[in-house]
Amino acid sequence: MVPDAAAADEEKCLADGMGRLQHNAFYMHRALDSNNLKDALRYAGQMLSELRTSSLTPHKYYELYMRAFDELRKVEMFFMEETKRGTYSVTDLYELVQHAANILPRLYLLCTVGSVYIKSKEAPAKDVLKDLVEMCRGIQHPVRGLFLRSYLSQISRDKLPDIGSGFEGGANTVNDAIEFVLQNFTEMNKLWVRMQYQGPIGEKAKRGKERSELRDLVGKNLHVLSQLEGVDLDMYKETVLPRILEQVVNCKDELAQHYLMDCIIQVFPDEYHLQTLETLLSAFPQLQPTVDIKMVLSLLMDRLSNYAVSTTEVLPEFLQAEAFAKLNSAVGEVIEAQVDMPISGAITLYVSLLTFTLRIHPDRLDYIDQILGACVQRLSGKTKLEDSKATKQIIALLSAPLEKYKDISTALNLPNYPRVMDHLDNATNKVMSAIIIQNIMKNNTCISTADKVDTLFELIKGLVKDTDEAQDDELDEEDFKEEQNSVARLIHMLRTDDAEEMFKIISTVRKHILLGGPKRLAFTVPPLVFSALKLLRHLQNHDGDVNGQEVSVTQKKIFQLLHQTIEALSSVPSSELALRLYLQCAEAANDCGLEPVSYEFLTQAFILYEEEMADSKVQVTAIHLIIGTLQRMNVFGIENRDTLTHKATGYSAKLLKKTDQCRAVYACSHLFWVNEQDGVKDGERVLLCLKRALRIANAAQQMNATRGGNGHVTLFIEMLNKYLYFLEKGSPQITSSAIHDLIELIRTEIQRDNTTSDSSANAFFSSTLRYIEFHKQKGGTVSENYEQIKV
Amino acid sequence: MVLVLAIGDLHIPHRAPDLPAKFKSMLVPGKIQHILCTGNLCIKEVHDYLKSLSPDLHITRGEYDEDVRNPENKTLTIGQFKLGLCHGHQIVPWGDLDSLAMLQRQLDVDILVTGHTHQFKAYKHEGGVVINPGSATGAYSSITYDVNPSFVLMDIDGLRVVVYVYELIDGEVKVDKIDFKKTATTQSAH
């Protein structure tokens, strides 16, 4: 039949059944209302006959069943009233309903009376229940039988002789209740399994689906058991669990086994599972090989993990129950037994086990390492993972210890941790490396030994090393920058106060970043350089503590390392950055009193300037950096200093634009005047520089005049300010007349350019004049110099 | 009351991994009207972070900045004050207050905000005020030993500016404040 046609047929069938059911129900009610028990029972029987159908799927049968169920409630109420009134005794009713023509309606009615019987307490609950559960054997058709027994279960639920139920006492004990439920469960499971073998072989999938729809009917029994007060830990351990497991194992049905194991774990308290762990786990190997045990096992471990977290007082119980050992061997057995398990499945199991162990035994690093080791074994012999589900699980596996322990040193100490990472392909390694770095930054962890640094860089090699050219090209530029910047930030977390160890750390980091290829060096070299410079400072500060000789040797070693590291930038090439770093090193060497080292660094900076910097803007910044650095250096002897200042001034004068030349040259004037106590104060050379700058300013002015543009008055005002600066410092070569001439020159230029008045130049000039006025009035030696300036 | 944040020389990630946590928790978006950043952030992420604190962000170029498009110096007016911004590596000798005063006269501003030395300074001279917010991350400097992380918050109110300096010393944030008043003329503060 075509599916749609079949479905339509089924709908019709259901509709017809419902119709007849309601029809009979109507007459039944009429009979009940007129106290005609005989007729009522007759109609009830007819009504219930609808449930004898074989042509409905479970889903549709359920609808019919529910209707009948509702009607039977009313019948039950009628029975209740009649027995109270005394019209009929319960035993009478019990007898009467058995006259129904067919067995199924008969049994439904019997159960209904049974309910009343138990409530009346005229007979012990256990006897009635026993009777009913055995009589239901009369129905061996799976669907019909399941619903019938489900009905029995539903109506008996509140009448079980449980502790404190009111139905206990005398012959009735909770054991009877348990026995009843177990029996019902066992029979229902048998029926359920039997469904698998009904019908044509080709409809196996359909049957599977139908069975799934009915599973909760079977599972309900376990739920009932879990709710019984009388089922305490001992009862569960001795009786309930063994009986359930017996049925689960013996039924040899994949669907039932999976569902029921799942059910057991979910329905009974975690405390019980902990105490019956061995029994529970021993069932696993006995299950059908096709059952997805890993899911069930994972579920169990996850539940136990959560249990441990929610109530920390129970942790000792876990230890007592030897939970880890049992679960560990169970996991091992399962993986071994199921040869075809995909790698992602095995890893999932290990993730659950690891989560469990991290919660219960966080201090047992050997357990953690053991689990990782088992993973390594599973992964070895295979090519690098490409299965995305498996990689996700591995990332979860590796991230778990990081989150738990916060301090990455713990993870670094696990021998198997890096071995697991070795099996990751490049892309996954990068993801994991990013997680590791994030963990370090978030927890502000300091990695303080060279060995740990080495291990760490081995772990994150996906980010640091140049492994596969092809892969790097694919990476988005923004992402790459972000990646490398995170490595740069990481480098600052690698530090210790022990100078010797710190040097080892720096050397280790250097070793790794030099394998990074030109694209990475521009990001990773600067933080390393500054780490080394900080170490140099540290050594300087602690000069008194250590033997002076030793310190000097270490310093030289560090400078050597710095030199070689910055040199590597030439492969990028990154000359602007290299120049800046050389200048930083030169200053640092100056502070350590190492003249030749400092000279060497400055030489390198100059070479880069000469050979690599063609862009004029770049040159201007670079020359100012050189001048600024040189101005602060006091370690040089006269000869060296002369060479360097000569070079600096020379390059300043050779800049492209006249304005840039002028500014650079007057900046050089400061090279010859240092405000410190023992600083050079060569007034003559200062004046030479200023005069040279002034000549350049004049030339610039003339060039501009021919062009007809507005003046470079500003340059002259700047010059004026510089003259005033050195006048104030007390340089004898600066004369007040020179200043006076400059002021006049500026005035003339401003007047000449009045048509295109440069208001900023005017403001600059005015404030400079105010400055002079202020100092005139200030008094003191300086003021005398100012006195003579005629404004 | 107008709040202006003066901050700079973070040198992330070359010299420091991040702003100190205590500073981060103090710098809340929406409270600051303007930001003057002296430069040397150095990367885009820091720029984006500052932008999130206040939409009116002004930056001048530091010699290590990734973004080379920022200007060498900038001027702007906030309330009654004219402010100038310049990183400071361009002014030799570095950190020399007289030379910085010259730049201040050249830019014709009441307050000059400058950096590079990683050392907090608030210096008043006849031509105005020079403020150096220091390094917000306490980054290494060849000029200053033992740098403490610091930044400055200016509260501009009419002709008065109160300069609050926040410094992280031994794990604790210490605040200091300095008052400056401008005379009610169009000329620079005296």
GROMACS .gro file of N, CA, C and O in nm, chain A residues 162-210:
model
  196
  162ASP      N    1   0.321  -0.007   5.003
  162ASP     CA    2   0.448   0.057   5.034
  162ASP      C    3   0.448   0.100   5.179
  162ASP      O    4   0.343   0.107   5.245
  163ILE      N    5   0.563   0.130   5.230
  163ILE     CA    6   0.573   0.178   5.368
  163ILE      C    7   0.496   0.309   5.380
  163ILE      O    8   0.516   0.401   5.304
  164GLY      N    9   0.410   0.313   5.476
  164GLY     CA   10   0.332   0.436   5.500
  164GLY      C   11   0.220   0.457   5.402
  164GLY      O   12   0.162   0.564   5.395
  165SER      N   13   0.185   0.355   5.322
  165SER     CA   14   0.081   0.376   5.222
  165SER      C   15  -0.058   0.350   5.278
  165SER      O   16  -0.158   0.391   5.224
  166GLY      N   17  -0.063   0.279   5.386
  166GLY     CA   18  -0.194   0.240   5.439
  166GLY      C   19  -0.238   0.104   5.389
  166GLY      O   20  -0.334   0.045   5.438
  167PHE      N   21  -0.168   0.052   5.291
  167PHE     CA   22  -0.205  -0.081   5.241
  167PHE      C   23  -0.109  -0.187   5.292
  167PHE      O   24  -0.109  -0.302   5.252
  168GLU      N   25  -0.025  -0.139   5.381
  168GLU     CA   26   0.075  -0.228   5.438
  168GLU      C   27   0.017  -0.297   5.559
  168GLU      O   28  -0.091  -0.266   5.604
  169GLY      N   29   0.095  -0.385   5.611
  169GLY     CA   30   0.051  -0.442   5.739
  169GLY      C   31   0.001  -0.584   5.721
  169GLY      O   32  -0.055  -0.619   5.618
  170GLY      N   33   0.023  -0.662   5.820
  170GLY     CA   34  -0.021  -0.802   5.814
  170GLY      C   35   0.064  -0.875   5.714
  170GLY      O   36   0.188  -0.870   5.721
  171ALA      N   37  -0.003  -0.932   5.620
  171ALA     CA   38   0.071  -1.009   5.522
  171ALA      C   39   0.138  -0.920   5.418
  171ALA      O   40   0.229  -0.962   5.348
  172ASN      N   41   0.088  -0.796   5.411
  172ASN     CA   42   0.141  -0.711   5.304
  172ASN      C   43   0.269  -0.642   5.343
  172ASN      O   44   0.276  -0.575   5.446
  173THR      N   45   0.367  -0.658   5.264
  173THR     CA   46   0.490  -0.581   5.288
  173THR      C   47   0.531  -0.513   5.159
  173THR      O   48   0.478  -0.541   5.052
  174VAL      N   49   0.628  -0.431   5.174
  174VAL     CA   50   0.675  -0.360   5.057
  174VAL      C   51   0.738  -0.458   4.958
  174VAL      O   52   0.740  -0.434   4.837
  175ASN      N   53   0.785  -0.568   5.011
  175ASN     CA   54   0.841  -0.669   4.921
  175ASN      C   55   0.739  -0.716   4.819
  175ASN      O   56   0.771  -0.742   4.703
  176ASP      N   57   0.616  -0.725   4.866
  176ASP     CA   58   0.510  -0.766   4.775
  176ASP      C   59   0.488  -0.662   4.666
  176ASP      O   60   0.465  -0.695   4.550
  177ALA      N   61   0.497  -0.535   4.709
  177ALA     CA   62   0.482  -0.429   4.610
  177ALA      C   63   0.591  -0.439   4.504
  177ALA      O   64   0.565  -0.433   4.383
  178ILE      N   65   0.712  -0.459   4.554
  178ILE     CA   66   0.826  -0.468   4.462
  178ILE      C   67   0.809  -0.587   4.369
  178ILE      O   68   0.830  -0.578   4.248
  179GLU      N   69   0.770  -0.696   4.425
  179GLU     CA   70   0.752  -0.818   4.347
  179GLU      C   71   0.651  -0.796   4.237
  179GLU      O   72   0.672  -0.836   4.122
  180PHE      N   73   0.543  -0.732   4.273
  180PHE     CA   74   0.437  -0.705   4.175
  180PHE      C   75   0.490  -0.621   4.059
  180PHE      O   76   0.474  -0.655   3.942
  181VAL      N   77   0.555  -0.510   4.095
  181VAL     CA   78   0.602  -0.419   3.990
  181VAL      C   79   0.707  -0.488   3.903
  181VAL      O   80   0.706  -0.477   3.780
  182LEU      N   81   0.797  -0.564   3.967
  182LEU     CA   82   0.900  -0.632   3.890
  182LEU      C   83   0.840  -0.731   3.792
  182LEU      O   84   0.884  -0.744   3.679
  183GLN      N   85   0.737  -0.801   3.840
  183GLN     CA   86   0.676  -0.900   3.753
  183GLN      C   87   0.609  -0.833   3.634
  183GLN      O   88   0.623  -0.877   3.520
  184ASN      N   89   0.537  -0.728   3.664
  184ASN     CA   90   0.470  -0.655   3.558
  184ASN      C   91   0.572  -0.604   3.456
  184ASN      O   92   0.555  -0.615   3.335
  185PHE      N   93   0.681  -0.552   3.511
  185PHE     CA   94   0.789  -0.499   3.427
  185PHE      C   95   0.845  -0.609   3.338
  185PHE      O   96   0.863  -0.591   3.217
  186THR      N   97   0.876  -0.722   3.398
  186THR     CA   98   0.935  -0.832   3.323
  186THR      C   99   0.844  -0.876   3.209
  186THR      O  100   0.889  -0.892   3.094
  187GLU      N  101   0.717  -0.892   3.241
  187GLU     CA  102   0.623  -0.934   3.137
  187GLU      C  103   0.611  -0.830   3.028
  187GLU      O  104   0.607  -0.862   2.908
  188MET      N  105   0.609  -0.705   3.067
  188MET     CA  106   0.597  -0.599   2.967
  188MET      C  107   0.719  -0.595   2.877
  188MET      O  108   0.708  -0.578   2.755
  189ASN      N  109   0.834  -0.616   2.936
  189ASN     CA  110   0.955  -0.614   2.856
  189ASN      C  111   0.955  -0.728   2.754
  189ASN      O  112   0.992  -0.711   2.639
  190LYS      N  113   0.909  -0.844   2.800
  190LYS     CA  114   0.903  -0.959   2.708
  190LYS      C  115   0.813  -0.928   2.589
  190LYS      O  116   0.848  -0.955   2.474
  191LEU      N  117   0.698  -0.868   2.620
  191LEU     CA  118   0.605  -0.833   2.511
  191LEU      C  119   0.671  -0.733   2.416
  191LEU      O  120   0.662  -0.744   2.294
  192TRP      N  121   0.736  -0.638   2.474
  192TRP     CA  122   0.798  -0.531   2.397
  192TRP      C  123   0.905  -0.587   2.303
  192TRP      O  124   0.913  -0.549   2.186
  193VAL      N  125   0.985  -0.678   2.358
  193VAL     CA  126   1.090  -0.738   2.276
  193VAL      C  127   1.028  -0.822   2.164
  193VAL      O  128   1.076  -0.825   2.052
  194ARG      N  129   0.919  -0.890   2.199
  194ARG     CA  130   0.856  -0.978   2.101
  194ARG      C  131   0.809  -0.900   1.979
  194ARG      O  132   0.805  -0.951   1.868
  195MET      N  133   0.774  -0.775   1.998
  195MET     CA  134   0.730  -0.692   1.885
  195MET      C  135   0.832  -0.691   1.772
  195MET      O  136   0.796  -0.676   1.655
  196GLN      N  137   0.960  -0.705   1.812
  196GLN     CA  138   1.065  -0.698   1.712
  196GLN      C  139   1.050  -0.809   1.608
  196GLN      O  140   1.093  -0.792   1.494
  197TYR      N  141   0.996  -0.921   1.651
  197TYR     CA  142   0.993  -1.037   1.562
  197TYR      C  143   0.861  -1.056   1.491
  197TYR      O  144   0.841  -1.149   1.417
  198GLN      N  145   0.770  -0.963   1.514
  198GLN     CA  146   0.641  -0.971   1.445
  198GLN      C  147   0.653  -0.915   1.306
  198GLN      O  148   0.740  -0.833   1.280
  199GLY      N  149   0.562  -0.953   1.220
  199GLY     CA  150   0.552  -0.886   1.091
  199GLY      C  151   0.663  -0.923   0.994
  199GLY      O  152   0.757  -0.994   1.028
  200PRO      N  153   0.649  -0.873   0.871
  200PRO     CA  154   0.746  -0.908   0.767
  200PRO      C  155   0.885  -0.848   0.798
  200PRO      O  156   0.897  -0.744   0.860
  201ILE      N  157   0.986  -0.920   0.747
  201ILE     CA  158   1.124  -0.881   0.777
  201ILE      C  159   1.156  -0.744   0.720
  201ILE      O  160   1.231  -0.666   0.778
  202GLY      N  161   1.094  -0.712   0.607
  202GLY     CA  162   1.126  -0.586   0.540
  202GLY      C  163   1.084  -0.463   0.620
  202GLY      O  164   1.136  -0.354   0.598
  203GLU      N  165   0.993  -0.482   0.717
  203GLU     CA  166   0.945  -0.364   0.788
  203GLU      C  167   1.017  -0.341   0.920
  203GLU      O  168   0.960  -0.288   1.014
  204LYS      N  169   1.141  -0.381   0.927
  204LYS     CA  170   1.217  -0.374   1.053
  204LYS      C  171   1.224  -0.230   1.105
  204LYS      O  172   1.206  -0.204   1.224
  205ALA      N  173   1.249  -0.137   1.015
  205ALA     CA  174   1.263   0.002   1.059
  205ALA      C  175   1.133   0.055   1.118
  205ALA      O  176   1.130   0.122   1.220
  206LYS      N  177   1.024   0.016   1.049
  206LYS     CA  178   0.892   0.060   1.095
  206LYS      C  179   0.865   0.006   1.234
  206LYS      O  180   0.817   0.075   1.323
  207ARG      N  181   0.903  -0.119   1.253
  207ARG     CA  182   0.879  -0.181   1.384
  207ARG      C  183   0.961  -0.111   1.491
  207ARG      O  184   0.915  -0.089   1.603
  208GLY      N  185   1.086  -0.080   1.454
  208GLY     CA  186   1.172  -0.010   1.549
  208GLY      C  187   1.107   0.120   1.595
  208GLY      O  188   1.106   0.154   1.713
  209LYS      N  189   1.051   0.190   1.497
  209LYS     CA  190   0.987   0.318   1.530
  209LYS      C  191   0.869   0.295   1.622
  209LYS      O  192   0.849   0.365   1.721
  210GLU      N  193   0.788   0.194   1.590
  210GLU     CA  194   0.670   0.167   1.673
  210GLU      C  195   0.711   0.128   1.814
  210GLU      O  196   0.649   0.169   1.911
   0.00000   0.00000   0.00000
